[in-house]
Amino acid sequence: QSALTQPASASASPGQSITISCTGTSSDVGGYNYVSWYQQYPGKAPKLMIYEVTYRPSGVSNRFSGSKSGNTASLTISGLQAEDEADYYCSSYTSTSTLVVFGGGTKLTVL
Amino acid sequence: QVTLKESGPALVKPTQTLTLTCSLSGFSLSTSGMRVSWIRQPPGKALEWLARIDWDDDKFYSTSLKTRLTISKDTSKNQVVLTMTNVDPVDTATYYCARIKWGYYFDNWGQGILVTVSS
């Protein structure tokens, strides 16, 4: 069982927006602005999409955005495209001795 | 261009020790502020953080695997090595090395190496 909780699946139609949640505790998501999001295609390595809650690395589409409220972080993808169909993982620093925790992943389907 | 590449055995037997190497390019682990982590992903399952090593040789481990893991670096070869003792079939996974930044995010990942534990 992963330390951070994500919905197992999500779906939406092309052009729509979708938000994926990532719920933790005050020891991780809620306590620090060290939440990041990764996109992973089957058989490929994860790719950084959002870091430190809201920042987008160079080269990542501005259709991707991040936010946080309390112990829950969110990834929003606007103007969904077929290429956005992938698994998405959240991650956070944790003040427990483990240091970094991941969510269980969300499989996004673009209908 | 920053790249990382994992290498090691594809198959190990239960109870053996697994040794994986991460070769770094485009940055040096001897440079102040640089850090590298290992992360694994069992087939069809989520990512799991394993360990981190810093430029100054500070080391951090997953609480659940701490007794079985050792992370080290060879700055002359610009490599990071992860050893895992007493492997079990549940350790079957794709193992990734990744550069980890100050904000605890992984900005560059290796391609991963699938390691199967089976007799």
PDB file of N, CA and C in Angstrom, chain B residues 21-62:
ATOM      1  N   THR B  21      24.473  -0.963 -11.013  1.00  0.00           N
ATOM      2  CA  THR B  21      25.323   0.200 -11.233  1.00  0.00           C
ATOM      3  C   THR B  21      24.588   1.238 -12.060  1.00  0.00           C
ATOM      4  N   CYS B  22      24.724   2.485 -11.665  1.00  0.00           N
ATOM      5  CA  CYS B  22      24.149   3.611 -12.401  1.00  0.00           C
ATOM      6  C   CYS B  22      25.299   4.476 -12.909  1.00  0.00           C
ATOM      7  N   SER B  23      25.438   4.570 -14.218  1.00  0.00           N
ATOM      8  CA  SER B  23      26.495   5.376 -14.826  1.00  0.00           C
ATOM      9  C   SER B  23      25.939   6.739 -15.195  1.00  0.00           C
ATOM     10  N   LEU B  24      26.626   7.773 -14.742  1.00  0.00           N
ATOM     11  CA  LEU B  24      26.156   9.144 -14.911  1.00  0.00           C
ATOM     12  C   LEU B  24      26.914   9.844 -16.033  1.00  0.00           C
ATOM     13  N   SER B  25      26.195  10.683 -16.755  1.00  0.00           N
ATOM     14  CA  SER B  25      26.808  11.489 -17.804  1.00  0.00           C
ATOM     15  C   SER B  25      26.150  12.861 -17.809  1.00  0.00           C
ATOM     16  N   GLY B  26      26.960  13.892 -18.085  1.00  0.00           N
ATOM     17  CA  GLY B  26      26.425  15.246 -18.139  1.00  0.00           C
ATOM     18  C   GLY B  26      26.428  15.962 -16.806  1.00  0.00           C
ATOM     19  N   PHE B  27      26.763  15.262 -15.756  1.00  0.00           N
ATOM     20  CA  PHE B  27      26.944  15.879 -14.445  1.00  0.00           C
ATOM     21  C   PHE B  27      27.820  14.947 -13.609  1.00  0.00           C
ATOM     22  N   SER B  28      28.413  15.511 -12.572  1.00  0.00           N
ATOM     23  CA  SER B  28      29.308  14.734 -11.732  1.00  0.00           C
ATOM     24  C   SER B  28      28.790  14.700 -10.305  1.00  0.00           C
ATOM     25  N   LEU B  29      28.826  13.526  -9.723  1.00  0.00           N
ATOM     26  CA  LEU B  29      28.377  13.366  -8.338  1.00  0.00           C
ATOM     27  C   LEU B  29      29.394  13.957  -7.363  1.00  0.00           C
ATOM     28  N   SER B  30      30.528  14.396  -7.879  1.00  0.00           N
ATOM     29  CA  SER B  30      31.496  15.052  -7.015  1.00  0.00           C
ATOM     30  C   SER B  30      31.232  16.554  -6.928  1.00  0.00           C
ATOM     31  N   THR B  31      30.280  17.030  -7.707  1.00  0.00           N
ATOM     32  CA  THR B  31      29.914  18.447  -7.704  1.00  0.00           C
ATOM     33  C   THR B  31      28.976  18.737  -6.544  1.00  0.00           C
ATOM     34  N   SER B  32      29.244  19.799  -5.817  1.00  0.00           N
ATOM     35  CA  SER B  32      28.427  20.167  -4.675  1.00  0.00           C
ATOM     36  C   SER B  32      26.948  20.276  -5.049  1.00  0.00           C
ATOM     37  N   GLY B  33      26.109  19.637  -4.244  1.00  0.00           N
ATOM     38  CA  GLY B  33      24.672  19.707  -4.461  1.00  0.00           C
ATOM     39  C   GLY B  33      24.084  18.568  -5.261  1.00  0.00           C
ATOM     40  N   MET B  34      24.924  17.763  -5.872  1.00  0.00           N
ATOM     41  CA  MET B  34      24.408  16.660  -6.690  1.00  0.00           C
ATOM     42  C   MET B  34      23.988  15.473  -5.809  1.00  0.00           C
ATOM     43  N   ARG B  35      22.896  14.833  -6.223  1.00  0.00           N
ATOM     44  CA  ARG B  35      22.367  13.700  -5.481  1.00  0.00           C
ATOM     45  C   ARG B  35      21.754  12.717  -6.465  1.00  0.00           C
ATOM     46  N   VAL B  36      21.843  11.441  -6.164  1.00  0.00           N
ATOM     47  CA  VAL B  36      21.270  10.392  -7.009  1.00  0.00           C
ATOM     48  C   VAL B  36      20.488   9.427  -6.140  1.00  0.00           C
ATOM     49  N   SER B  37      19.351   9.001  -6.657  1.00  0.00           N
ATOM     50  CA  SER B  37      18.495   8.046  -5.950  1.00  0.00           C
ATOM     51  C   SER B  37      18.259   6.788  -6.780  1.00  0.00           C
ATOM     52  N   TRP B  38      17.866   5.738  -6.098  1.00  0.00           N
ATOM     53  CA  TRP B  38      17.362   4.524  -6.738  1.00  0.00           C
ATOM     54  C   TRP B  38      15.877   4.389  -6.401  1.00  0.00           C
ATOM     55  N   ILE B  39      15.114   3.982  -7.397  1.00  0.00           N
ATOM     56  CA  ILE B  39      13.667   3.789  -7.282  1.00  0.00           C
ATOM     57  C   ILE B  39      13.338   2.489  -8.000  1.00  0.00           C
ATOM     58  N   ARG B  40      12.384   1.737  -7.512  1.00  0.00           N
ATOM     59  CA  ARG B  40      12.006   0.516  -8.214  1.00  0.00           C
ATOM     60  C   ARG B  40      10.499   0.465  -8.460  1.00  0.00           C
ATOM     61  N   GLN B  41      10.117  -0.411  -9.391  1.00  0.00           N
ATOM     62  CA  GLN B  41       8.716  -0.550  -9.767  1.00  0.00           C
ATOM     63  C   GLN B  41       8.430  -2.000 -10.122  1.00  0.00           C
ATOM     64  N   PRO B  42       7.782  -2.732  -9.233  1.00  0.00           N
ATOM     65  CA  PRO B  42       7.379  -4.109  -9.579  1.00  0.00           C
ATOM     66  C   PRO B  42       6.430  -4.086 -10.772  1.00  0.00           C
ATOM     67  N   PRO B  43       6.398  -5.143 -11.535  1.00  0.00           N
ATOM     68  CA  PRO B  43       5.525  -5.177 -12.725  1.00  0.00           C
ATOM     69  C   PRO B  43       4.077  -4.829 -12.389  1.00  0.00           C
ATOM     70  N   GLY B  44       3.538  -3.851 -13.075  1.00  0.00           N
ATOM     71  CA  GLY B  44       2.149  -3.457 -12.880  1.00  0.00           C
ATOM     72  C   GLY B  44       1.861  -2.716 -11.594  1.00  0.00           C
ATOM     73  N   LYS B  45       2.915  -2.357 -10.867  1.00  0.00           N
ATOM     74  CA  LYS B  45       2.702  -1.706  -9.570  1.00  0.00           C
ATOM     75  C   LYS B  45       3.322  -0.314  -9.521  1.00  0.00           C
ATOM     76  N   ALA B  46       3.244   0.306  -8.341  1.00  0.00           N
ATOM     77  CA  ALA B  46       3.669   1.687  -8.193  1.00  0.00           C
ATOM     78  C   ALA B  46       5.173   1.817  -7.983  1.00  0.00           C
ATOM     79  N   LEU B  47       5.637   3.044  -8.080  1.00  0.00           N
ATOM     80  CA  LEU B  47       7.029   3.358  -7.819  1.00  0.00           C
ATOM     81  C   LEU B  47       7.309   3.292  -6.321  1.00  0.00           C
ATOM     82  N   GLU B  48       8.534   2.909  -5.986  1.00  0.00           N
ATOM     83  CA  GLU B  48       8.959   2.832  -4.592  1.00  0.00           C
ATOM     84  C   GLU B  48      10.376   3.401  -4.480  1.00  0.00           C
ATOM     85  N   TRP B  49      10.547   4.427  -3.648  1.00  0.00           N
ATOM     86  CA  TRP B  49      11.865   5.002  -3.444  1.00  0.00           C
ATOM     87  C   TRP B  49      12.712   4.089  -2.571  1.00  0.00           C
ATOM     88  N   LEU B  50      13.982   3.933  -2.924  1.00  0.00           N
ATOM     89  CA  LEU B  50      14.850   3.003  -2.207  1.00  0.00           C
ATOM     90  C   LEU B  50      15.969   3.692  -1.420  1.00  0.00           C
ATOM     91  N   ALA B  51      16.716   4.551  -2.080  1.00  0.00           N
ATOM     92  CA  ALA B  51      17.900   5.106  -1.428  1.00  0.00           C
ATOM     93  C   ALA B  51      18.374   6.367  -2.151  1.00  0.00           C
ATOM     94  N   ARG B  52      19.206   7.132  -1.456  1.00  0.00           N
ATOM     95  CA  ARG B  52      19.786   8.344  -2.018  1.00  0.00           C
ATOM     96  C   ARG B  52      21.211   8.489  -1.531  1.00  0.00           C
ATOM     97  N   ILE B  53      22.092   8.983  -2.410  1.00  0.00           N
ATOM     98  CA  ILE B  53      23.451   9.318  -2.031  1.00  0.00           C
ATOM     99  C   ILE B  53      23.763  10.719  -2.532  1.00  0.00           C
ATOM    100  N   ASP B  54      24.459  11.481  -1.694  1.00  0.00           N
ATOM    101  CA  ASP B  54      24.781  12.862  -2.023  1.00  0.00           C
ATOM    102  C   ASP B  54      26.255  13.037  -2.391  1.00  0.00           C
ATOM    103  N   TRP B  55      26.561  14.197  -2.971  1.00  0.00           N
ATOM    104  CA  TRP B  55      27.928  14.515  -3.388  1.00  0.00           C
ATOM    105  C   TRP B  55      28.921  14.402  -2.225  1.00  0.00           C
ATOM    106  N   ASP B  56      28.428  14.649  -0.996  1.00  0.00           N
ATOM    107  CA  ASP B  56      29.310  14.617   0.158  1.00  0.00           C
ATOM    108  C   ASP B  56      29.276  13.266   0.869  1.00  0.00           C
ATOM    109  N   ASP B  57      28.701  12.268   0.200  1.00  0.00           N
ATOM    110  CA  ASP B  57      28.636  10.886   0.666  1.00  0.00           C
ATOM    111  C   ASP B  57      27.591  10.657   1.759  1.00  0.00           C
ATOM    112  N   ASP B  58      26.711  11.619   2.005  1.00  0.00           N
ATOM    113  CA  ASP B  58      25.563  11.354   2.861  1.00  0.00           C
ATOM    114  C   ASP B  58      24.684  10.311   2.184  1.00  0.00           C
ATOM    115  N   LYS B  59      24.089   9.433   2.998  1.00  0.00           N
ATOM    116  CA  LYS B  59      23.284   8.352   2.456  1.00  0.00           C
ATOM    117  C   LYS B  59      21.965   8.246   3.217  1.00  0.00           C
ATOM    118  N   PHE B  60      20.908   7.910   2.484  1.00  0.00           N
ATOM    119  CA  PHE B  60      19.575   7.786   3.066  1.00  0.00           C
ATOM    120  C   PHE B  60      18.907   6.551   2.470  1.00  0.00           C
ATOM    121  N   TYR B  61      18.114   5.858   3.303  1.00  0.00           N
ATOM    122  CA  TYR B  61      17.494   4.609   2.857  1.00  0.00           C
ATOM    123  C   TYR B  61      16.011   4.553   3.204  1.00  0.00           C
ATOM    124  N   SER B  62      15.274   3.811   2.384  1.00  0.00           N
ATOM    125  CA  SER B  62      13.898   3.485   2.712  1.00  0.00           C
ATOM    126  C   SER B  62      13.874   2.748   4.055  1.00  0.00           C
TER     127      SER B  62
END
